[in-house]
Amino acid sequence: HMYDEAKKEKNAANDVGIRVTSIFFQEYEGLSHPSPEHPVQHAFGKKSLEEKLGQCTFQISPGAFFQTNTEGAEKLYDIVVDRIREVTDDPEKTLMFDVCCGTGTIGLTCLKEGVVGRLVGVDISEPAIADAEVNAEKNGYAQDKPSDK
């Protein structure tokens, strides 16, 4: 019955010109927000979203952090790239630690812009790490897998 309700919501959204690509449900009885690993039920459409940010394309799954304002994120990342350029003599030898990397947007943007030569992304969210690994490959960067997760 959840699928039927999701389909009705999708049709109602289409009637007013809104394009629905995915519908997920999440139940939570806690006092605050659930952890990123809290179960999510896929009801309709794509199981992950795809967003272009700068020169990169990113997969975004439920539970994974992604900047909600793409235009604002692009401006912010341009500033980050410019600042790294100012302090880096040899980008190929520059290693970036992207702490709380989410889906990998900042670090992968810096790799794509050529201001760093290597990247280590760190996050506590398993969905975000899984997306970051996919995004690295999607944007042309091979993964050096950690020996112990």
Short mmCIF file of N, CA, C and O in Angstrom, two decimals:
data_model
loop_
_atom_site.label_atom_id
_atom_site.label_comp_id
_atom_site.label_asym_id
_atom_site.label_seq_id
_atom_site.Cartn_x
_atom_site.Cartn_y
_atom_site.Cartn_z
N HIS A 1 0.81 -1.20 0.00
CA HIS A 1 0.00 0.00 0.00
C HIS A 1 0.85 1.27 0.00
O HIS A 1 0.43 2.30 -0.46
N MET A 2 2.09 1.18 0.53
CA MET A 2 2.97 2.36 0.50
C MET A 2 3.31 2.74 -0.93
O MET A 2 3.38 3.91 -1.26
N TYR A 3 3.51 1.72 -1.78
CA TYR A 3 3.84 2.00 -3.17
C TYR A 3 2.69 2.74 -3.85
O TYR A 3 2.91 3.68 -4.59
N ASP A 4 1.43 2.32 -3.58
CA ASP A 4 0.27 2.99 -4.17
C ASP A 4 0.19 4.44 -3.72
O ASP A 4 -0.10 5.34 -4.51
N GLU A 5 0.47 4.69 -2.43
CA GLU A 5 0.45 6.06 -1.92
C GLU A 5 1.55 6.90 -2.56
O GLU A 5 1.34 8.06 -2.91
N ALA A 6 2.72 6.30 -2.73
CA ALA A 6 3.83 7.01 -3.36
C ALA A 6 3.48 7.36 -4.81
O ALA A 6 3.77 8.46 -5.29
N LYS A 7 2.84 6.43 -5.49
CA LYS A 7 2.44 6.68 -6.88
C LYS A 7 1.41 7.82 -6.96
O LYS A 7 1.49 8.66 -7.85
N LYS A 8 0.48 7.86 -6.01
CA LYS A 8 -0.51 8.95 -5.97
C LYS A 8 0.18 10.29 -5.75
O LYS A 8 -0.15 11.29 -6.39
N GLU A 9 1.16 10.32 -4.82
CA GLU A 9 1.91 11.55 -4.55
C GLU A 9 2.67 12.01 -5.79
O GLU A 9 2.71 13.18 -6.11
N LYS A 10 3.27 11.05 -6.49
CA LYS A 10 4.01 11.38 -7.70
C LYS A 10 3.07 11.98 -8.74
O LYS A 10 3.37 13.01 -9.35
N ASN A 11 1.93 11.38 -8.94
CA ASN A 11 0.97 11.89 -9.93
C ASN A 11 0.46 13.28 -9.54
O ASN A 11 0.31 14.15 -10.39
N ALA A 12 0.20 13.51 -8.27
CA ALA A 12 -0.26 14.83 -7.80
C ALA A 12 0.82 15.87 -8.05
O ALA A 12 0.54 16.99 -8.47
N ALA A 13 2.08 15.51 -7.80
CA ALA A 13 3.19 16.44 -8.02
C ALA A 13 3.32 16.77 -9.50
O ALA A 13 3.56 17.91 -9.88
N ASN A 14 3.17 15.77 -10.35
CA ASN A 14 3.26 16.01 -11.80
C ASN A 14 2.16 16.93 -12.28
O ASN A 14 2.35 17.71 -13.21
N ASP A 15 0.98 16.86 -11.66
CA ASP A 15 -0.14 17.72 -12.05
C ASP A 15 0.17 19.20 -11.83
O ASP A 15 -0.40 20.05 -12.51
N VAL A 16 1.05 19.52 -10.89
CA VAL A 16 1.39 20.93 -10.64
C VAL A 16 2.77 21.29 -11.22
O VAL A 16 3.31 22.32 -10.89
N GLY A 17 3.32 20.44 -12.07
CA GLY A 17 4.57 20.76 -12.75
C GLY A 17 5.83 20.42 -11.99
O GLY A 17 6.90 20.88 -12.34
N ILE A 18 5.73 19.61 -10.96
CA ILE A 18 6.91 19.18 -10.20
C ILE A 18 7.30 17.80 -10.68
O ILE A 18 6.45 16.90 -10.74
N ARG A 19 8.57 17.61 -11.03
CA ARG A 19 9.05 16.30 -11.49
C ARG A 19 9.60 15.51 -10.32
O ARG A 19 10.57 15.91 -9.70
N VAL A 20 8.96 14.40 -9.99
CA VAL A 20 9.39 13.54 -8.88
C VAL A 20 10.24 12.43 -9.46
O VAL A 20 9.81 11.70 -10.35
N THR A 21 11.48 12.31 -8.96
CA THR A 21 12.36 11.26 -9.46
C THR A 21 12.48 10.09 -8.50
O THR A 21 12.80 8.98 -8.92
N SER A 22 12.25 10.33 -7.21
CA SER A 22 12.37 9.28 -6.20
C SER A 22 11.48 9.59 -5.01
O SER A 22 11.28 10.77 -4.69
N ILE A 23 11.02 8.52 -4.38
CA ILE A 23 10.29 8.68 -3.12
C ILE A 23 10.82 7.63 -2.15
O ILE A 23 10.91 6.44 -2.49
N PHE A 24 11.19 8.09 -0.96
CA PHE A 24 11.67 7.22 0.11
C PHE A 24 10.86 7.49 1.37
O PHE A 24 10.39 8.61 1.57
N PHE A 25 10.71 6.46 2.19
CA PHE A 25 10.06 6.62 3.49
C PHE A 25 11.05 6.23 4.58
O PHE A 25 11.82 5.30 4.42
N GLN A 26 10.96 6.95 5.70
CA GLN A 26 11.80 6.62 6.83
C GLN A 26 10.99 6.85 8.09
O GLN A 26 10.45 7.93 8.30
N GLU A 27 10.90 5.82 8.91
CA GLU A 27 10.21 5.93 10.18
C GLU A 27 11.25 6.09 11.28
O GLU A 27 12.26 5.41 11.29
N TYR A 28 10.96 7.00 12.21
CA TYR A 28 11.89 7.24 13.31
C TYR A 28 11.11 7.74 14.51
O TYR A 28 10.30 8.66 14.39
N GLU A 29 11.34 7.13 15.65
CA GLU A 29 10.60 7.50 16.85
C GLU A 29 11.48 8.20 17.87
O GLU A 29 11.05 8.42 19.00
N GLY A 30 12.68 8.58 17.51
CA GLY A 30 13.59 9.23 18.43
C GLY A 30 13.26 10.70 18.64
O GLY A 30 12.31 11.24 18.06
N LEU A 31 14.06 11.35 19.46
CA LEU A 31 13.84 12.76 19.78
C LEU A 31 14.48 13.70 18.76
O LEU A 31 14.10 14.86 18.67
N SER A 32 15.47 13.23 18.05
CA SER A 32 16.19 14.07 17.10
C SER A 32 16.16 13.39 15.74
O SER A 32 15.28 12.57 15.48
N HIS A 33 17.12 13.68 14.90
CA HIS A 33 17.16 13.06 13.58
C HIS A 33 17.83 11.69 13.65
O HIS A 33 18.71 11.46 14.48
N PRO A 34 17.46 10.76 12.76
CA PRO A 34 18.08 9.43 12.77
C PRO A 34 19.51 9.48 12.24
O PRO A 34 19.90 10.42 11.56
N SER A 35 20.26 8.44 12.54
CA SER A 35 21.63 8.33 12.01
C SER A 35 21.55 8.10 10.51
O SER A 35 20.53 7.65 9.98
N PRO A 36 22.64 8.38 9.79
CA PRO A 36 22.64 8.16 8.34
C PRO A 36 22.36 6.71 7.95
O PRO A 36 21.86 6.45 6.86
N GLU A 37 22.68 5.76 8.84
CA GLU A 37 22.47 4.35 8.53
C GLU A 37 21.07 3.86 8.88
O GLU A 37 20.74 2.72 8.63
N HIS A 38 20.23 4.73 9.46
CA HIS A 38 18.87 4.34 9.83
C HIS A 38 18.12 3.88 8.57
O HIS A 38 18.20 4.54 7.53
N PRO A 39 17.38 2.77 8.65
CA PRO A 39 16.75 2.20 7.45
C PRO A 39 15.81 3.18 6.73
O PRO A 39 15.06 3.93 7.34
N VAL A 40 15.92 3.14 5.41
CA VAL A 40 15.09 3.95 4.53
C VAL A 40 14.42 2.98 3.55
O VAL A 40 15.08 2.09 3.02
N GLN A 41 13.13 3.16 3.31
CA GLN A 41 12.41 2.30 2.38
C GLN A 41 12.24 3.03 1.05
O GLN A 41 11.71 4.13 1.01
N HIS A 42 12.69 2.39 -0.01
CA HIS A 42 12.54 2.96 -1.35
C HIS A 42 11.15 2.60 -1.87
O HIS A 42 10.76 1.44 -1.89
N ALA A 43 10.37 3.60 -2.27
CA ALA A 43 9.00 3.36 -2.72
C ALA A 43 8.83 3.59 -4.22
O ALA A 43 7.97 2.96 -4.84
N PHE A 44 9.61 4.49 -4.80
CA PHE A 44 9.39 4.82 -6.19
C PHE A 44 10.64 5.45 -6.81
O PHE A 44 11.35 6.20 -6.16
N GLY A 45 10.87 5.15 -8.07
CA GLY A 45 11.89 5.85 -8.85
C GLY A 45 13.31 5.37 -8.62
O GLY A 45 13.55 4.23 -8.25
N LYS A 46 14.24 6.30 -8.83
CA LYS A 46 15.66 5.99 -8.71
C LYS A 46 16.04 5.74 -7.26
O LYS A 46 15.50 6.38 -6.37
N LYS A 47 17.00 4.84 -7.04
CA LYS A 47 17.45 4.54 -5.69
C LYS A 47 18.52 5.52 -5.21
O LYS A 47 18.86 5.54 -4.04
N SER A 48 19.05 6.31 -6.11
CA SER A 48 19.96 7.39 -5.74
C SER A 48 19.76 8.52 -6.74
O SER A 48 19.24 8.32 -7.83
N LEU A 49 20.16 9.71 -6.33
CA LEU A 49 20.05 10.88 -7.20
C LEU A 49 21.41 11.17 -7.79
O LEU A 49 22.44 10.74 -7.27
N GLU A 50 21.43 11.92 -8.88
CA GLU A 50 22.68 12.33 -9.48
C GLU A 50 22.65 13.84 -9.67
O GLU A 50 21.63 14.38 -10.11
N GLU A 51 23.72 14.49 -9.28
CA GLU A 51 23.79 15.96 -9.35
C GLU A 51 25.14 16.36 -9.94
O GLU A 51 26.17 15.80 -9.60
N LYS A 52 25.11 17.33 -10.82
CA LYS A 52 26.35 17.89 -11.37
C LYS A 52 26.71 19.12 -10.55
O LYS A 52 25.87 19.98 -10.30
N LEU A 53 27.95 19.16 -10.10
CA LEU A 53 28.45 20.29 -9.32
C LEU A 53 29.82 20.63 -9.89
O LEU A 53 30.73 19.80 -9.84
N GLY A 54 29.95 21.80 -10.49
CA GLY A 54 31.20 22.15 -11.15
C GLY A 54 31.46 21.20 -12.30
O GLY A 54 30.58 20.93 -13.11
N GLN A 55 32.69 20.68 -12.36
CA GLN A 55 33.07 19.75 -13.42
C GLN A 55 32.79 18.29 -13.08
O GLN A 55 33.09 17.40 -13.87
N CYS A 56 32.25 18.03 -11.91
CA CYS A 56 32.05 16.66 -11.44
C CYS A 56 30.56 16.30 -11.39
O CYS A 56 29.70 17.16 -11.28
N THR A 57 30.31 15.00 -11.43
CA THR A 57 28.96 14.46 -11.26
C THR A 57 28.97 13.58 -10.02
O THR A 57 29.91 12.81 -9.81
N PHE A 58 27.92 13.70 -9.21
CA PHE A 58 27.88 12.99 -7.93
C PHE A 58 26.61 12.17 -7.77
O PHE A 58 25.52 12.63 -8.08
N GLN A 59 26.80 10.96 -7.25
CA GLN A 59 25.69 10.11 -6.82
C GLN A 59 25.38 10.47 -5.38
O GLN A 59 26.28 10.64 -4.57
N ILE A 60 24.08 10.57 -5.06
CA ILE A 60 23.67 10.90 -3.70
C ILE A 60 22.61 9.89 -3.26
O ILE A 60 21.57 9.77 -3.90
N SER A 61 22.89 9.17 -2.20
CA SER A 61 21.95 8.19 -1.65
C SER A 61 21.28 8.75 -0.41
O SER A 61 21.80 9.67 0.22
N PRO A 62 20.13 8.17 -0.04
CA PRO A 62 19.51 8.60 1.23
C PRO A 62 20.52 8.41 2.38
O PRO A 62 21.23 7.42 2.42
N GLY A 63 20.59 9.36 3.25
CA GLY A 63 21.51 9.26 4.38
C GLY A 63 22.87 9.87 4.12
O GLY A 63 23.66 10.05 5.04
N ALA A 64 23.17 10.20 2.87
CA ALA A 64 24.47 10.80 2.53
C ALA A 64 24.31 12.31 2.46
O ALA A 64 23.35 12.82 1.89
N PHE A 65 25.28 13.04 3.03
CA PHE A 65 25.22 14.50 3.01
C PHE A 65 25.61 15.02 1.64
O PHE A 65 26.57 14.57 1.03
N PHE A 66 24.88 16.02 1.17
CA PHE A 66 25.21 16.72 -0.07
C PHE A 66 24.75 18.16 0.09
O PHE A 66 23.70 18.42 0.67
N GLN A 67 25.52 19.09 -0.44
CA GLN A 67 25.14 20.51 -0.36
C GLN A 67 23.79 20.71 -1.04
O GLN A 67 23.60 20.27 -2.17
N THR A 68 22.87 21.37 -0.37
CA THR A 68 21.53 21.54 -0.93
C THR A 68 21.44 22.71 -1.90
O THR A 68 20.51 22.80 -2.68
N ASN A 69 22.41 23.61 -1.89
CA ASN A 69 22.41 24.76 -2.78
C ASN A 69 23.61 24.61 -3.72
O ASN A 69 24.72 25.02 -3.41
N THR A 70 23.37 24.02 -4.88
CA THR A 70 24.46 23.71 -5.81
C THR A 70 25.20 24.97 -6.26
O THR A 70 26.44 25.00 -6.27
N GLU A 71 24.48 26.01 -6.60
CA GLU A 71 25.12 27.25 -7.04
C GLU A 71 25.99 27.84 -5.94
O GLU A 71 27.12 28.27 -6.18
N GLY A 72 25.50 27.84 -4.70
CA GLY A 72 26.29 28.34 -3.58
C GLY A 72 27.51 27.47 -3.31
O GLY A 72 28.59 27.97 -3.02
N ALA A 73 27.34 26.15 -3.44
CA ALA A 73 28.46 25.22 -3.23
C ALA A 73 29.54 25.45 -4.29
O ALA A 73 30.73 25.44 -3.98
N GLU A 74 29.13 25.69 -5.54
CA GLU A 74 30.11 25.94 -6.59
C GLU A 74 30.94 27.19 -6.30
O GLU A 74 32.15 27.20 -6.49
N LYS A 75 30.28 28.23 -5.80
CA LYS A 75 31.00 29.46 -5.45
C LYS A 75 31.97 29.21 -4.29
O LYS A 75 33.11 29.65 -4.31
N LEU A 76 31.50 28.49 -3.28
CA LEU A 76 32.34 28.15 -2.14
C LEU A 76 33.55 27.32 -2.58
O LEU A 76 34.68 27.59 -2.19
N TYR A 77 33.32 26.32 -3.42
CA TYR A 77 34.41 25.45 -3.86
C TYR A 77 35.40 26.20 -4.73
O TYR A 77 36.60 25.91 -4.71
N ASP A 78 34.94 27.18 -5.50
CA ASP A 78 35.86 28.03 -6.27
C ASP A 78 36.82 28.76 -5.33
O ASP A 78 38.01 28.88 -5.61
N ILE A 79 36.29 29.23 -4.20
CA ILE A 79 37.13 29.92 -3.21
C ILE A 79 38.13 28.94 -2.60
O ILE A 79 39.31 29.26 -2.45
N VAL A 80 37.67 27.72 -2.28
CA VAL A 80 38.57 26.70 -1.72
C VAL A 80 39.69 26.41 -2.71
O VAL A 80 40.87 26.38 -2.33
N VAL A 81 39.35 26.21 -3.97
CA VAL A 81 40.36 25.92 -5.01
C VAL A 81 41.35 27.07 -5.11
O VAL A 81 42.57 26.85 -5.16
N ASP A 82 40.86 28.30 -5.13
CA ASP A 82 41.75 29.47 -5.21
C ASP A 82 42.69 29.54 -4.01
O ASP A 82 43.89 29.83 -4.16
N ARG A 83 42.19 29.28 -2.81
CA ARG A 83 43.02 29.34 -1.60
C ARG A 83 44.09 28.25 -1.61
O ARG A 83 45.23 28.47 -1.21
N ILE A 84 43.73 27.06 -2.06
CA ILE A 84 44.72 25.98 -2.14
C ILE A 84 45.80 26.34 -3.16
O ILE A 84 46.99 26.12 -2.92
N ARG A 85 45.40 26.91 -4.29
CA ARG A 85 46.38 27.35 -5.30
C ARG A 85 47.38 28.34 -4.70
O ARG A 85 48.55 28.31 -5.03
N GLU A 86 46.89 29.23 -3.84
CA GLU A 86 47.74 30.25 -3.23
C GLU A 86 48.82 29.66 -2.32
O GLU A 86 49.88 30.24 -2.17
N VAL A 87 48.55 28.52 -1.71
CA VAL A 87 49.49 27.96 -0.72
C VAL A 87 50.22 26.71 -1.20
O VAL A 87 51.01 26.14 -0.45
N THR A 88 49.98 26.29 -2.43
CA THR A 88 50.57 25.06 -2.93
C THR A 88 51.60 25.33 -4.02
O THR A 88 51.27 25.95 -5.03
N ASP A 89 52.83 24.86 -3.80
CA ASP A 89 53.88 25.01 -4.80
C ASP A 89 53.82 23.90 -5.85
O ASP A 89 54.08 24.13 -7.02
N ASP A 90 53.48 22.68 -5.40
CA ASP A 90 53.47 21.53 -6.30
C ASP A 90 52.19 20.72 -6.07
O ASP A 90 52.16 19.83 -5.21
N PRO A 91 51.14 21.01 -6.83
CA PRO A 91 49.87 20.31 -6.62
C PRO A 91 49.96 18.79 -6.69
O PRO A 91 49.29 18.10 -5.93
N GLU A 92 50.81 18.26 -7.56
CA GLU A 92 50.93 16.80 -7.68
C GLU A 92 51.41 16.16 -6.38
O GLU A 92 51.08 15.02 -6.10
N LYS A 93 52.18 16.89 -5.59
CA LYS A 93 52.68 16.35 -4.32
C LYS A 93 51.82 16.76 -3.14
O LYS A 93 52.16 16.51 -1.99
N THR A 94 50.69 17.41 -3.41
CA THR A 94 49.81 17.87 -2.33
C THR A 94 48.76 16.81 -2.03
O THR A 94 48.02 16.37 -2.91
N LEU A 95 48.70 16.41 -0.76
CA LEU A 95 47.73 15.44 -0.28
C LEU A 95 46.66 16.18 0.51
O LEU A 95 46.98 16.93 1.43
N MET A 96 45.41 15.99 0.15
CA MET A 96 44.30 16.64 0.84
C MET A 96 43.57 15.61 1.70
O MET A 96 43.23 14.53 1.23
N PHE A 97 43.34 15.97 2.97
CA PHE A 97 42.48 15.19 3.85
C PHE A 97 41.13 15.91 3.91
O PHE A 97 41.05 17.01 4.45
N ASP A 98 40.11 15.30 3.34
CA ASP A 98 38.77 15.88 3.32
C ASP A 98 37.99 15.24 4.48
O ASP A 98 37.42 14.16 4.33
N VAL A 99 38.02 15.91 5.63
CA VAL A 99 37.37 15.39 6.83
C VAL A 99 35.89 15.75 6.79
O VAL A 99 35.53 16.87 6.45
N CYS A 100 35.05 14.78 7.12
CA CYS A 100 33.59 14.92 6.97
C CYS A 100 33.27 15.13 5.49
O CYS A 100 32.52 16.03 5.11
N CYS A 101 33.81 14.26 4.65
CA CYS A 101 33.76 14.43 3.20
C CYS A 101 32.39 14.25 2.58
O CYS A 101 32.18 14.68 1.44
N GLY A 102 31.46 13.62 3.28
CA GLY A 102 30.15 13.38 2.68
C GLY A 102 30.32 12.58 1.40
O GLY A 102 31.02 11.57 1.37
N THR A 103 29.72 13.02 0.32
CA THR A 103 29.78 12.31 -0.96
C THR A 103 31.06 12.61 -1.74
O THR A 103 31.22 12.16 -2.86
N GLY A 104 31.96 13.41 -1.16
CA GLY A 104 33.27 13.67 -1.77
C GLY A 104 33.34 14.93 -2.62
O GLY A 104 34.29 15.09 -3.39
N THR A 105 32.40 15.83 -2.46
CA THR A 105 32.32 16.97 -3.38
C THR A 105 33.53 17.89 -3.34
O THR A 105 34.05 18.26 -4.40
N ILE A 106 33.98 18.28 -2.16
CA ILE A 106 35.09 19.23 -2.08
C ILE A 106 36.39 18.60 -2.57
O ILE A 106 37.09 19.15 -3.41
N GLY A 107 36.71 17.43 -2.05
CA GLY A 107 37.96 16.79 -2.44
C GLY A 107 38.02 16.45 -3.91
O GLY A 107 39.04 16.68 -4.57
N LEU A 108 36.95 15.89 -4.46
CA LEU A 108 36.95 15.53 -5.88
C LEU A 108 36.99 16.77 -6.77
O LEU A 108 37.62 16.75 -7.83
N THR A 109 36.35 17.85 -6.32
CA THR A 109 36.45 19.11 -7.07
C THR A 109 37.90 19.59 -7.10
O THR A 109 38.40 20.02 -8.15
N CYS A 110 38.59 19.50 -5.97
CA CYS A 110 40.00 19.93 -5.91
C CYS A 110 40.89 19.05 -6.79
O CYS A 110 41.80 19.56 -7.45
N LEU A 111 40.63 17.74 -6.83
CA LEU A 111 41.37 16.87 -7.73
C LEU A 111 41.11 17.26 -9.19
O LEU A 111 42.04 17.40 -9.98
N LYS A 112 39.84 17.44 -9.53
CA LYS A 112 39.46 17.77 -10.91
C LYS A 112 40.05 19.10 -11.36
O LYS A 112 40.46 19.26 -12.49
N GLU A 113 40.15 20.06 -10.42
CA GLU A 113 40.72 21.37 -10.73
C GLU A 113 42.25 21.35 -10.75
O GLU A 113 42.88 22.35 -11.10
N GLY A 114 42.84 20.22 -10.33
CA GLY A 114 44.30 20.09 -10.39
C GLY A 114 45.05 20.80 -9.29
O GLY A 114 46.25 21.04 -9.45
N VAL A 115 44.39 21.12 -8.17
CA VAL A 115 45.10 21.82 -7.10
C VAL A 115 45.65 20.86 -6.04
O VAL A 115 46.45 21.26 -5.20
N VAL A 116 45.23 19.59 -6.09
CA VAL A 116 45.80 18.56 -5.24
C VAL A 116 46.07 17.33 -6.11
O VAL A 116 45.41 17.13 -7.13
N GLY A 117 47.03 16.54 -5.68
CA GLY A 117 47.40 15.34 -6.44
C GLY A 117 46.84 14.07 -5.87
O GLY A 117 46.67 13.08 -6.58
N ARG A 118 46.54 14.10 -4.56
CA ARG A 118 45.99 12.92 -3.89
C ARG A 118 44.95 13.37 -2.88
O ARG A 118 45.01 14.49 -2.38
N LEU A 119 44.03 12.46 -2.58
CA LEU A 119 42.92 12.78 -1.71
C LEU A 119 42.60 11.62 -0.79
O LEU A 119 42.56 10.47 -1.23
N VAL A 120 42.37 11.93 0.48
CA VAL A 120 41.86 10.96 1.44
C VAL A 120 40.58 11.54 2.01
O VAL A 120 40.59 12.63 2.59
N GLY A 121 39.46 10.85 1.78
CA GLY A 121 38.18 11.28 2.32
C GLY A 121 37.85 10.51 3.59
O GLY A 121 38.07 9.30 3.65
N VAL A 122 37.34 11.22 4.60
CA VAL A 122 37.02 10.61 5.89
C VAL A 122 35.61 11.02 6.27
O VAL A 122 35.27 12.21 6.22
N ASP A 123 34.78 10.05 6.67
CA ASP A 123 33.42 10.36 7.12
C ASP A 123 32.93 9.21 7.99
O ASP A 123 33.42 8.09 7.86
N ILE A 124 31.96 9.50 8.87
CA ILE A 124 31.39 8.44 9.72
C ILE A 124 30.14 7.82 9.10
O ILE A 124 29.67 6.80 9.56
N SER A 125 29.61 8.43 8.05
CA SER A 125 28.38 7.96 7.42
C SER A 125 28.70 6.91 6.35
O SER A 125 29.32 7.23 5.33
N GLU A 126 28.26 5.68 6.59
CA GLU A 126 28.51 4.62 5.61
C GLU A 126 27.89 4.92 4.24
O GLU A 126 28.53 4.70 3.22
N PRO A 127 26.64 5.42 4.18
CA PRO A 127 26.08 5.76 2.86
C PRO A 127 26.92 6.83 2.13
O PRO A 127 27.10 6.77 0.92
N ALA A 128 27.42 7.81 2.87
CA ALA A 128 28.24 8.86 2.26
C ALA A 128 29.54 8.30 1.73
O ALA A 128 29.97 8.63 0.62
N ILE A 129 30.19 7.43 2.50
CA ILE A 129 31.45 6.83 2.07
C ILE A 129 31.23 5.99 0.81
O ILE A 129 32.01 6.07 -0.15
N ALA A 130 30.15 5.21 0.79
CA ALA A 130 29.85 4.40 -0.39
C ALA A 130 29.65 5.30 -1.61
O ALA A 130 30.16 5.01 -2.70
N ASP A 131 28.92 6.39 -1.44
CA ASP A 131 28.72 7.33 -2.55
C ASP A 131 30.04 7.98 -2.96
O ASP A 131 30.30 8.15 -4.16
N ALA A 132 30.86 8.36 -2.00
CA ALA A 132 32.14 9.00 -2.31
C ALA A 132 33.02 8.07 -3.14
O ALA A 132 33.69 8.51 -4.09
N GLU A 133 33.02 6.79 -2.82
CA GLU A 133 33.80 5.82 -3.59
C GLU A 133 33.28 5.72 -5.03
O GLU A 133 34.05 5.72 -5.99
N VAL A 134 31.96 5.65 -5.17
CA VAL A 134 31.35 5.62 -6.51
C VAL A 134 31.68 6.91 -7.26
O VAL A 134 32.03 6.89 -8.44
N ASN A 135 31.59 8.03 -6.56
CA ASN A 135 31.84 9.33 -7.19
C ASN A 135 33.28 9.50 -7.64
O ASN A 135 33.55 10.11 -8.67
N ALA A 136 34.21 8.94 -6.88
CA ALA A 136 35.62 9.00 -7.29
C ALA A 136 35.78 8.28 -8.63
O ALA A 136 36.39 8.81 -9.57
N GLU A 137 35.22 7.09 -8.74
CA GLU A 137 35.31 6.34 -9.99
C GLU A 137 34.55 7.03 -11.11
O GLU A 137 35.02 7.13 -12.24
N LYS A 138 33.36 7.53 -10.81
CA LYS A 138 32.52 8.21 -11.80
C LYS A 138 33.23 9.41 -12.40
O LYS A 138 33.01 9.76 -13.56
N ASN A 139 34.09 10.05 -11.61
CA ASN A 139 34.79 11.25 -12.06
C ASN A 139 36.23 10.98 -12.51
O ASN A 139 37.02 11.91 -12.67
N GLY A 140 36.56 9.70 -12.69
CA GLY A 140 37.84 9.35 -13.29
C GLY A 140 38.99 9.12 -12.34
O GLY A 140 40.15 9.15 -12.76
N TYR A 141 38.71 8.84 -11.07
CA TYR A 141 39.78 8.63 -10.10
C TYR A 141 39.70 7.23 -9.53
O TYR A 141 38.70 6.84 -8.94
N ALA A 142 40.78 6.47 -9.69
CA ALA A 142 40.84 5.10 -9.18
C ALA A 142 40.92 5.13 -7.66
O ALA A 142 41.44 6.07 -7.07
N GLN A 143 40.41 4.09 -7.07
CA GLN A 143 40.38 4.01 -5.60
C GLN A 143 41.57 3.21 -5.08
O GLN A 143 41.86 2.14 -5.60
N ASP A 144 42.23 3.75 -4.08
CA ASP A 144 43.16 2.97 -3.27
C ASP A 144 42.35 2.56 -2.05
O ASP A 144 42.03 3.40 -1.21
N LYS A 145 41.97 1.30 -2.00
CA LYS A 145 41.10 0.85 -0.90
C LYS A 145 41.89 0.76 0.40
O LYS A 145 43.01 0.27 0.42
N PRO A 146 41.29 1.23 1.50
CA PRO A 146 41.97 1.07 2.80
C PRO A 146 42.03 -0.40 3.16
O PRO A 146 41.16 -1.18 2.77
N SER A 147 43.07 -0.78 3.87
CA SER A 147 43.24 -2.18 4.23
C SER A 147 42.27 -2.60 5.34
O SER A 147 41.97 -3.75 5.50
N ASP A 148 41.80 -1.63 6.12
CA ASP A 148 40.90 -1.95 7.23
C ASP A 148 39.87 -0.83 7.36
O ASP A 148 40.23 0.30 7.60
N LYS A 149 38.60 -1.15 7.21
CA LYS A 149 37.55 -0.11 7.29
C LYS A 149 37.19 0.20 8.71
O LYS A 149 37.10 -0.48 9.59
#
